[in-house]
PDB file of C-alpha atoms in Angstrom:
ATOM      1  CA  UNK A   1    -258.628  73.175 -34.151  1.00 72.00           C
ATOM      2  CA  UNK A   2    -258.143  70.836 -37.014  1.00 79.00           C
ATOM      3  CA  UNK A   3    -257.467  67.624 -36.711  1.00 87.00           C
ATOM      4  CA  UNK A   4    -257.108  64.283 -38.151  1.00 92.00           C
ATOM      5  CA  UNK A   5    -259.034  61.480 -37.729  1.00 94.00           C
ATOM      6  CA  UNK A   6    -257.752  57.411 -39.897  1.00 96.00           C
ATOM      7  CA  UNK A   7    -260.485  55.149 -38.064  1.00 96.00           C
ATOM      8  CA  UNK A   8    -258.421  51.924 -38.656  1.00 95.00           C
ATOM      9  CA  UNK A   9    -255.707  51.176 -36.791  1.00 94.00           C
ATOM     10  CA  UNK A  10    -255.191  47.764 -38.639  1.00 96.00           C
ATOM     11  CA  UNK A  11    -256.273  46.323 -41.932  1.00 97.00           C
ATOM     12  CA  UNK A  12    -255.347  43.211 -43.246  1.00 97.00           C
ATOM     13  CA  UNK A  13    -255.893  42.656 -47.320  1.00 97.00           C
ATOM     14  CA  UNK A  14    -255.174  39.602 -49.826  1.00 97.00           C
ATOM     15  CA  UNK A  15    -252.763  40.836 -52.310  1.00 97.00           C
ATOM     16  CA  UNK A  16    -254.084  41.264 -55.956  1.00 97.00           C
ATOM     17  CA  UNK A  17    -257.607  42.703 -53.545  1.00 98.00           C
ATOM     18  CA  UNK A  18    -258.798  46.287 -53.522  1.00 97.00           C
ATOM     19  CA  UNK A  19    -257.597  48.978 -50.576  1.00 97.00           C
ATOM     20  CA  UNK A  20    -259.640  51.949 -49.607  1.00 98.00           C
ATOM     21  CA  UNK A  21    -257.437  53.044 -46.141  1.00 98.00           C
ATOM     22  CA  UNK A  22    -259.502  55.848 -44.730  1.00 98.00           C
ATOM     23  CA  UNK A  23    -259.121  59.537 -43.996  1.00 97.00           C
ATOM     24  CA  UNK A  24    -261.806  62.241 -41.586  1.00 96.00           C
ATOM     25  CA  UNK A  25    -260.581  65.953 -41.364  1.00 93.00           C
ATOM     26  CA  UNK A  26    -261.916  68.427 -38.655  1.00 89.00           C
ATOM     27  CA  UNK A  27    -261.911  71.779 -40.575  1.00 77.00           C
ATOM     28  CA  UNK A  28    -263.357  74.913 -41.422  1.00 68.00           C
ATOM     29  CA  UNK A  29    -262.300  75.528 -44.779  1.00 74.00           C
ATOM     30  CA  UNK A  30    -260.992  73.471 -47.436  1.00 74.00           C
ATOM     31  CA  UNK A  31    -257.866  72.346 -46.204  1.00 83.00           C
ATOM     32  CA  UNK A  32    -254.999  71.149 -47.963  1.00 87.00           C
ATOM     33  CA  UNK A  33    -254.622  67.240 -48.095  1.00 91.00           C
ATOM     34  CA  UNK A  34    -252.080  64.159 -47.891  1.00 93.00           C
ATOM     35  CA  UNK A  35    -251.275  60.660 -47.450  1.00 96.00           C
ATOM     36  CA  UNK A  36    -247.462  59.631 -46.553  1.00 96.00           C
ATOM     37  CA  UNK A  37    -246.257  56.296 -45.885  1.00 96.00           C
ATOM     38  CA  UNK A  38    -243.884  55.087 -44.192  1.00 95.00           C
ATOM     39  CA  UNK A  39    -241.719  51.507 -44.191  1.00 91.00           C
ATOM     40  CA  UNK A  40    -240.580  50.067 -40.439  1.00 86.00           C
ATOM     41  CA  UNK A  41    -237.603  52.395 -39.389  1.00 84.00           C
ATOM     42  CA  UNK A  42    -238.043  54.394 -42.013  1.00 87.00           C
ATOM     43  CA  UNK A  43    -238.601  58.577 -42.693  1.00 88.00           C
ATOM     44  CA  UNK A  44    -242.314  59.147 -44.524  1.00 91.00           C
ATOM     45  CA  UNK A  45    -242.597  59.203 -48.403  1.00 92.00           C
ATOM     46  CA  UNK A  46    -245.732  61.400 -50.063  1.00 92.00           C
ATOM     47  CA  UNK A  47    -247.905  59.588 -52.161  1.00 95.00           C
ATOM     48  CA  UNK A  48    -249.742  61.949 -52.789  1.00 94.00           C
ATOM     49  CA  UNK A  49    -251.905  65.518 -52.365  1.00 91.00           C
ATOM     50  CA  UNK A  50    -254.790  67.502 -52.901  1.00 91.00           C
ATOM     51  CA  UNK A  51    -255.045  71.121 -53.140  1.00 85.00           C
ATOM     52  CA  UNK A  52    -257.597  71.958 -55.387  1.00 82.00           C
ATOM     53  CA  UNK A  53    -259.391  71.346 -58.099  1.00 85.00           C
ATOM     54  CA  UNK A  54    -260.423  67.853 -59.481  1.00 87.00           C
ATOM     55  CA  UNK A  55    -261.324  65.863 -56.231  1.00 90.00           C
ATOM     56  CA  UNK A  56    -260.036  62.640 -57.253  1.00 96.00           C
ATOM     57  CA  UNK A  57    -255.701  63.008 -57.214  1.00 95.00           C
ATOM     58  CA  UNK A  58    -253.304  60.397 -58.319  1.00 96.00           C
ATOM     59  CA  UNK A  59    -250.552  59.498 -56.476  1.00 95.00           C
ATOM     60  CA  UNK A  60    -247.036  57.899 -56.705  1.00 94.00           C
ATOM     61  CA  UNK A  61    -247.189  53.824 -56.473  1.00 94.00           C
ATOM     62  CA  UNK A  62    -250.920  53.477 -58.405  1.00 96.00           C
ATOM     63  CA  UNK A  63    -252.683  55.247 -55.164  1.00 97.00           C
ATOM     64  CA  UNK A  64    -255.269  57.603 -55.513  1.00 98.00           C
ATOM     65  CA  UNK A  65    -257.524  59.353 -53.317  1.00 98.00           C
ATOM     66  CA  UNK A  66    -261.040  60.823 -53.047  1.00 96.00           C
ATOM     67  CA  UNK A  67    -261.577  64.322 -51.567  1.00 94.00           C
ATOM     68  CA  UNK A  68    -265.022  64.675 -50.813  1.00 94.00           C
ATOM     69  CA  UNK A  69    -266.183  67.699 -49.083  1.00 91.00           C
ATOM     70  CA  UNK A  70    -269.622  66.959 -47.798  1.00 91.00           C
ATOM     71  CA  UNK A  71    -268.081  63.765 -45.298  1.00 93.00           C
ATOM     72  CA  UNK A  72    -264.858  65.573 -44.912  1.00 93.00           C
ATOM     73  CA  UNK A  73    -262.538  62.856 -46.459  1.00 95.00           C
ATOM     74  CA  UNK A  74    -259.735  62.053 -48.278  1.00 97.00           C
ATOM     75  CA  UNK A  75    -259.526  58.065 -48.273  1.00 98.00           C
ATOM     76  CA  UNK A  76    -257.303  56.492 -50.049  1.00 98.00           C
ATOM     77  CA  UNK A  77    -257.228  54.050 -53.032  1.00 98.00           C
ATOM     78  CA  UNK A  78    -255.695  50.852 -54.829  1.00 98.00           C
ATOM     79  CA  UNK A  79    -256.795  48.961 -57.434  1.00 97.00           C
ATOM     80  CA  UNK A  80    -254.507  45.730 -56.238  1.00 97.00           C
ATOM     81  CA  UNK A  81    -252.306  45.314 -53.718  1.00 97.00           C
ATOM     82  CA  UNK A  82    -249.018  43.785 -54.234  1.00 96.00           C
ATOM     83  CA  UNK A  83    -246.921  42.818 -50.916  1.00 95.00           C
ATOM     84  CA  UNK A  84    -244.506  45.514 -51.422  1.00 95.00           C
ATOM     85  CA  UNK A  85    -247.528  47.633 -50.144  1.00 97.00           C
ATOM     86  CA  UNK A  86    -247.580  46.542 -46.486  1.00 97.00           C
ATOM     87  CA  UNK A  87    -246.522  50.055 -44.445  1.00 97.00           C
ATOM     88  CA  UNK A  88    -247.737  52.538 -42.212  1.00 96.00           C
ATOM     89  CA  UNK A  89    -249.930  55.329 -43.773  1.00 97.00           C
ATOM     90  CA  UNK A  90    -250.308  58.729 -42.546  1.00 96.00           C
ATOM     91  CA  UNK A  91    -252.871  60.665 -43.708  1.00 96.00           C
ATOM     92  CA  UNK A  92    -251.895  65.067 -42.797  1.00 92.00           C
ATOM     93  CA  UNK A  93    -254.160  68.097 -43.575  1.00 89.00           C
ATOM     94  CA  UNK A  94    -252.150  71.464 -43.353  1.00 82.00           C
ATOM     95  CA  UNK A  95    -255.019  73.841 -42.500  1.00 64.00           C
ATOM     96  CA  UNK A  96    -253.099  76.843 -41.127  1.00 65.00           C
ATOM     97  CA  UNK A  97    -251.497  78.096 -44.449  1.00 58.00           C
ATOM     98  CA  UNK A  98    -249.434  80.745 -42.931  1.00 57.00           C
ATOM     99  CA  UNK A  99    -247.188  78.073 -41.184  1.00 64.00           C
ATOM    100  CA  UNK A 100    -247.105  74.611 -43.374  1.00 70.00           C
ATOM    101  CA  UNK A 101    -247.492  72.544 -40.215  1.00 80.00           C
ATOM    102  CA  UNK A 102    -248.900  69.588 -41.191  1.00 86.00           C
ATOM    103  CA  UNK A 103    -251.013  68.167 -38.540  1.00 88.00           C
ATOM    104  CA  UNK A 104    -251.319  63.644 -39.197  1.00 91.00           C
ATOM    105  CA  UNK A 105    -253.926  61.287 -38.216  1.00 93.00           C
ATOM    106  CA  UNK A 106    -252.571  58.266 -36.040  1.00 93.00           C
ATOM    107  CA  UNK A 107    -251.463  55.753 -39.056  1.00 95.00           C
ATOM    108  CA  UNK A 108    -253.280  52.806 -40.306  1.00 96.00           C
ATOM    109  CA  UNK A 109    -250.825  49.889 -40.496  1.00 96.00           C
ATOM    110  CA  UNK A 110    -251.675  48.153 -43.735  1.00 97.00           C
ATOM    111  CA  UNK A 111    -250.941  44.041 -43.930  1.00 97.00           C
ATOM    112  CA  UNK A 112    -250.710  42.133 -47.010  1.00 97.00           C
ATOM    113  CA  UNK A 113    -251.414  38.431 -47.002  1.00 96.00           C
ATOM    114  CA  UNK A 114    -249.807  36.333 -50.106  1.00 91.00           C
TER     115      UNK A 114
ATOM    116  CA  UNK B   1    -228.707  63.968 -54.917  1.00 66.00           C
ATOM    117  CA  UNK B   2    -230.812  65.780 -52.065  1.00 73.00           C
ATOM    118  CA  UNK B   3    -231.922  65.378 -49.484  1.00 92.00           C
ATOM    119  CA  UNK B   4    -231.992  65.028 -45.582  1.00 95.00           C
ATOM    120  CA  UNK B   5    -229.539  63.366 -43.348  1.00 96.00           C
ATOM    121  CA  UNK B   6    -230.577  62.550 -39.883  1.00 97.00           C
ATOM    122  CA  UNK B   7    -228.229  61.346 -37.186  1.00 95.00           C
ATOM    123  CA  UNK B   8    -227.284  59.243 -35.201  1.00 95.00           C
ATOM    124  CA  UNK B   9    -229.815  56.766 -36.688  1.00 94.00           C
ATOM    125  CA  UNK B  10    -229.908  55.293 -33.338  1.00 95.00           C
ATOM    126  CA  UNK B  11    -229.253  57.161 -29.576  1.00 94.00           C
ATOM    127  CA  UNK B  12    -228.600  55.956 -25.964  1.00 92.00           C
ATOM    128  CA  UNK B  13    -229.558  58.645 -23.387  1.00 89.00           C
ATOM    129  CA  UNK B  14    -228.969  57.955 -19.477  1.00 89.00           C
ATOM    130  CA  UNK B  15    -230.974  59.233 -17.465  1.00 86.00           C
ATOM    131  CA  UNK B  16    -230.389  63.252 -16.794  1.00 86.00           C
ATOM    132  CA  UNK B  17    -228.305  63.854 -19.668  1.00 90.00           C
ATOM    133  CA  UNK B  18    -228.858  66.309 -22.024  1.00 94.00           C
ATOM    134  CA  UNK B  19    -228.578  64.827 -26.181  1.00 95.00           C
ATOM    135  CA  UNK B  20    -228.656  66.882 -29.508  1.00 96.00           C
ATOM    136  CA  UNK B  21    -229.983  64.818 -32.604  1.00 97.00           C
ATOM    137  CA  UNK B  22    -228.967  66.127 -35.836  1.00 98.00           C
ATOM    138  CA  UNK B  23    -230.876  66.706 -38.809  1.00 98.00           C
ATOM    139  CA  UNK B  24    -228.744  68.301 -42.518  1.00 98.00           C
ATOM    140  CA  UNK B  25    -230.870  69.413 -45.615  1.00 97.00           C
ATOM    141  CA  UNK B  26    -229.104  70.671 -48.683  1.00 95.00           C
ATOM    142  CA  UNK B  27    -232.364  70.764 -50.281  1.00 92.00           C
ATOM    143  CA  UNK B  28    -232.808  74.344 -50.213  1.00 92.00           C
ATOM    144  CA  UNK B  29    -235.627  74.309 -48.227  1.00 91.00           C
ATOM    145  CA  UNK B  30    -236.774  77.311 -46.090  1.00 91.00           C
ATOM    146  CA  UNK B  31    -238.966  75.562 -43.820  1.00 91.00           C
ATOM    147  CA  UNK B  32    -237.822  73.109 -41.190  1.00 94.00           C
ATOM    148  CA  UNK B  33    -239.102  70.517 -38.999  1.00 94.00           C
ATOM    149  CA  UNK B  34    -239.426  68.387 -35.982  1.00 97.00           C
ATOM    150  CA  UNK B  35    -241.563  65.862 -35.113  1.00 95.00           C
ATOM    151  CA  UNK B  36    -241.915  62.867 -32.824  1.00 96.00           C
ATOM    152  CA  UNK B  37    -243.330  59.809 -33.160  1.00 94.00           C
ATOM    153  CA  UNK B  38    -244.921  56.945 -30.700  1.00 92.00           C
ATOM    154  CA  UNK B  39    -246.755  53.892 -31.216  1.00 83.00           C
ATOM    155  CA  UNK B  40    -250.334  54.812 -32.405  1.00 78.00           C
ATOM    156  CA  UNK B  41    -250.143  58.084 -31.748  1.00 81.00           C
ATOM    157  CA  UNK B  42    -249.112  59.303 -35.075  1.00 86.00           C
ATOM    158  CA  UNK B  43    -246.600  61.622 -35.500  1.00 91.00           C
ATOM    159  CA  UNK B  44    -246.712  65.132 -33.064  1.00 92.00           C
ATOM    160  CA  UNK B  45    -244.840  68.445 -33.476  1.00 92.00           C
ATOM    161  CA  UNK B  46    -241.970  69.873 -31.809  1.00 96.00           C
ATOM    162  CA  UNK B  47    -240.715  72.574 -33.353  1.00 96.00           C
ATOM    163  CA  UNK B  48    -240.500  73.791 -36.401  1.00 94.00           C
ATOM    164  CA  UNK B  49    -239.030  76.827 -38.003  1.00 94.00           C
ATOM    165  CA  UNK B  50    -239.509  78.784 -41.503  1.00 90.00           C
ATOM    166  CA  UNK B  51    -236.241  80.772 -41.545  1.00 91.00           C
ATOM    167  CA  UNK B  52    -233.307  80.821 -40.060  1.00 94.00           C
ATOM    168  CA  UNK B  53    -232.475  82.721 -36.725  1.00 95.00           C
ATOM    169  CA  UNK B  54    -236.132  81.992 -36.244  1.00 94.00           C
ATOM    170  CA  UNK B  55    -238.637  78.937 -34.620  1.00 96.00           C
ATOM    171  CA  UNK B  56    -241.676  78.138 -33.365  1.00 94.00           C
ATOM    172  CA  UNK B  57    -243.044  75.868 -30.530  1.00 95.00           C
ATOM    173  CA  UNK B  58    -245.434  73.096 -31.690  1.00 92.00           C
ATOM    174  CA  UNK B  59    -247.500  71.159 -29.985  1.00 90.00           C
ATOM    175  CA  UNK B  60    -245.273  69.109 -28.101  1.00 94.00           C
ATOM    176  CA  UNK B  61    -242.179  71.351 -26.910  1.00 96.00           C
ATOM    177  CA  UNK B  62    -241.762  71.098 -23.104  1.00 96.00           C
ATOM    178  CA  UNK B  63    -238.546  69.609 -22.548  1.00 96.00           C
ATOM    179  CA  UNK B  64    -236.821  70.129 -26.119  1.00 97.00           C
ATOM    180  CA  UNK B  65    -234.864  72.952 -27.529  1.00 97.00           C
ATOM    181  CA  UNK B  66    -233.530  73.479 -30.881  1.00 98.00           C
ATOM    182  CA  UNK B  67    -231.248  76.133 -32.826  1.00 97.00           C
ATOM    183  CA  UNK B  68    -231.510  77.287 -36.423  1.00 98.00           C
ATOM    184  CA  UNK B  69    -228.064  78.711 -37.031  1.00 97.00           C
ATOM    185  CA  UNK B  70    -228.170  78.051 -40.975  1.00 97.00           C
ATOM    186  CA  UNK B  71    -230.456  77.249 -43.697  1.00 96.00           C
ATOM    187  CA  UNK B  72    -228.774  73.260 -44.089  1.00 97.00           C
ATOM    188  CA  UNK B  73    -229.062  72.526 -39.956  1.00 98.00           C
ATOM    189  CA  UNK B  74    -232.139  72.503 -37.317  1.00 98.00           C
ATOM    190  CA  UNK B  75    -230.522  70.446 -34.565  1.00 98.00           C
ATOM    191  CA  UNK B  76    -232.777  68.877 -32.191  1.00 98.00           C
ATOM    192  CA  UNK B  77    -231.754  69.240 -28.276  1.00 97.00           C
ATOM    193  CA  UNK B  78    -233.813  66.534 -25.945  1.00 96.00           C
ATOM    194  CA  UNK B  79    -233.314  67.645 -22.461  1.00 94.00           C
ATOM    195  CA  UNK B  80    -233.423  66.212 -18.806  1.00 89.00           C
ATOM    196  CA  UNK B  81    -237.176  68.299 -18.476  1.00 88.00           C
ATOM    197  CA  UNK B  82    -237.963  65.763 -21.545  1.00 88.00           C
ATOM    198  CA  UNK B  83    -239.717  62.745 -19.108  1.00 87.00           C
ATOM    199  CA  UNK B  84    -240.359  60.400 -21.758  1.00 90.00           C
ATOM    200  CA  UNK B  85    -238.279  61.057 -24.322  1.00 92.00           C
ATOM    201  CA  UNK B  86    -238.209  57.289 -25.820  1.00 94.00           C
ATOM    202  CA  UNK B  87    -238.934  57.587 -29.300  1.00 95.00           C
ATOM    203  CA  UNK B  88    -238.811  57.860 -32.866  1.00 95.00           C
ATOM    204  CA  UNK B  89    -237.922  61.469 -34.543  1.00 97.00           C
ATOM    205  CA  UNK B  90    -238.035  62.512 -37.425  1.00 95.00           C
ATOM    206  CA  UNK B  91    -236.786  65.660 -39.273  1.00 96.00           C
ATOM    207  CA  UNK B  92    -238.448  67.305 -42.527  1.00 94.00           C
ATOM    208  CA  UNK B  93    -238.322  70.281 -44.433  1.00 93.00           C
ATOM    209  CA  UNK B  94    -240.183  71.698 -46.849  1.00 89.00           C
ATOM    210  CA  UNK B  95    -240.008  75.025 -49.288  1.00 84.00           C
ATOM    211  CA  UNK B  96    -242.046  77.851 -48.443  1.00 73.00           C
ATOM    212  CA  UNK B  97    -243.588  78.325 -52.201  1.00 68.00           C
ATOM    213  CA  UNK B  98    -243.098  77.623 -55.566  1.00 57.00           C
ATOM    214  CA  UNK B  99    -244.722  74.430 -57.286  1.00 53.00           C
ATOM    215  CA  UNK B 100    -243.190  72.116 -54.460  1.00 58.00           C
ATOM    216  CA  UNK B 101    -245.479  73.694 -51.942  1.00 58.00           C
ATOM    217  CA  UNK B 102    -246.115  71.861 -48.859  1.00 65.00           C
ATOM    218  CA  UNK B 103    -244.257  69.433 -50.293  1.00 72.00           C
ATOM    219  CA  UNK B 104    -242.121  67.596 -47.076  1.00 86.00           C
ATOM    220  CA  UNK B 105    -239.131  65.577 -47.123  1.00 90.00           C
ATOM    221  CA  UNK B 106    -238.366  63.838 -44.566  1.00 93.00           C
ATOM    222  CA  UNK B 107    -235.380  62.784 -42.950  1.00 95.00           C
ATOM    223  CA  UNK B 108    -234.665  58.988 -42.100  1.00 94.00           C
ATOM    224  CA  UNK B 109    -235.340  59.493 -38.505  1.00 95.00           C
ATOM    225  CA  UNK B 110    -233.442  58.498 -35.026  1.00 96.00           C
ATOM    226  CA  UNK B 111    -234.247  56.330 -32.576  1.00 95.00           C
ATOM    227  CA  UNK B 112    -233.712  57.361 -29.056  1.00 95.00           C
ATOM    228  CA  UNK B 113    -233.927  55.046 -26.082  1.00 94.00           C
ATOM    229  CA  UNK B 114    -233.478  56.370 -22.027  1.00 89.00           C
ATOM    230  CA  UNK B 115    -231.231  53.925 -20.729  1.00 85.00           C
TER     231      UNK B 115
END
């Protein structure tokens, strides 16, 4: 069965520092991969998605992610974090192309220190 | 503007009661989904529907029911059979074709508390 693992439950970075959030997936073929962000008490917003092609994907708010098939990873990065980036981040995979169901990781909470 | 509306934002339920959470979208999306969110567990799929008058169980459907009588609406009923219903519930929709395939749009959620 498909699964998504986000190894870091909580990450704290200083404002202006770089950020990398890890995501590992389990799926036999090339999956469709997503990163979402959630502010407290709100729904989720799509940051970026990977379907095929260039393995480095650019998203909104200055985020990017790199698909590495050999490592089954899809890590999210940002060169310089802003205080407004503090939120919970979810990686998701859609391994069942006929249904569109997304399987989400447990989430990583990002705290930004001033 | 198009989007998904979930109501109410906060809901309190007495034990033994059924409650219904509303989800309405005006995005003309075919597929709709209900997820449950608990701290440290991510989002878990309850039910989903890809077309009107059809829906499928997700991973944690026990104690929940849904209907899809209209394309725009996908209400979720939390029944008394759901033993631990206190959670944050998120509704989402997506197109099933086109350039935005798999682009989920989420509502802002309903927080259900059993009192």
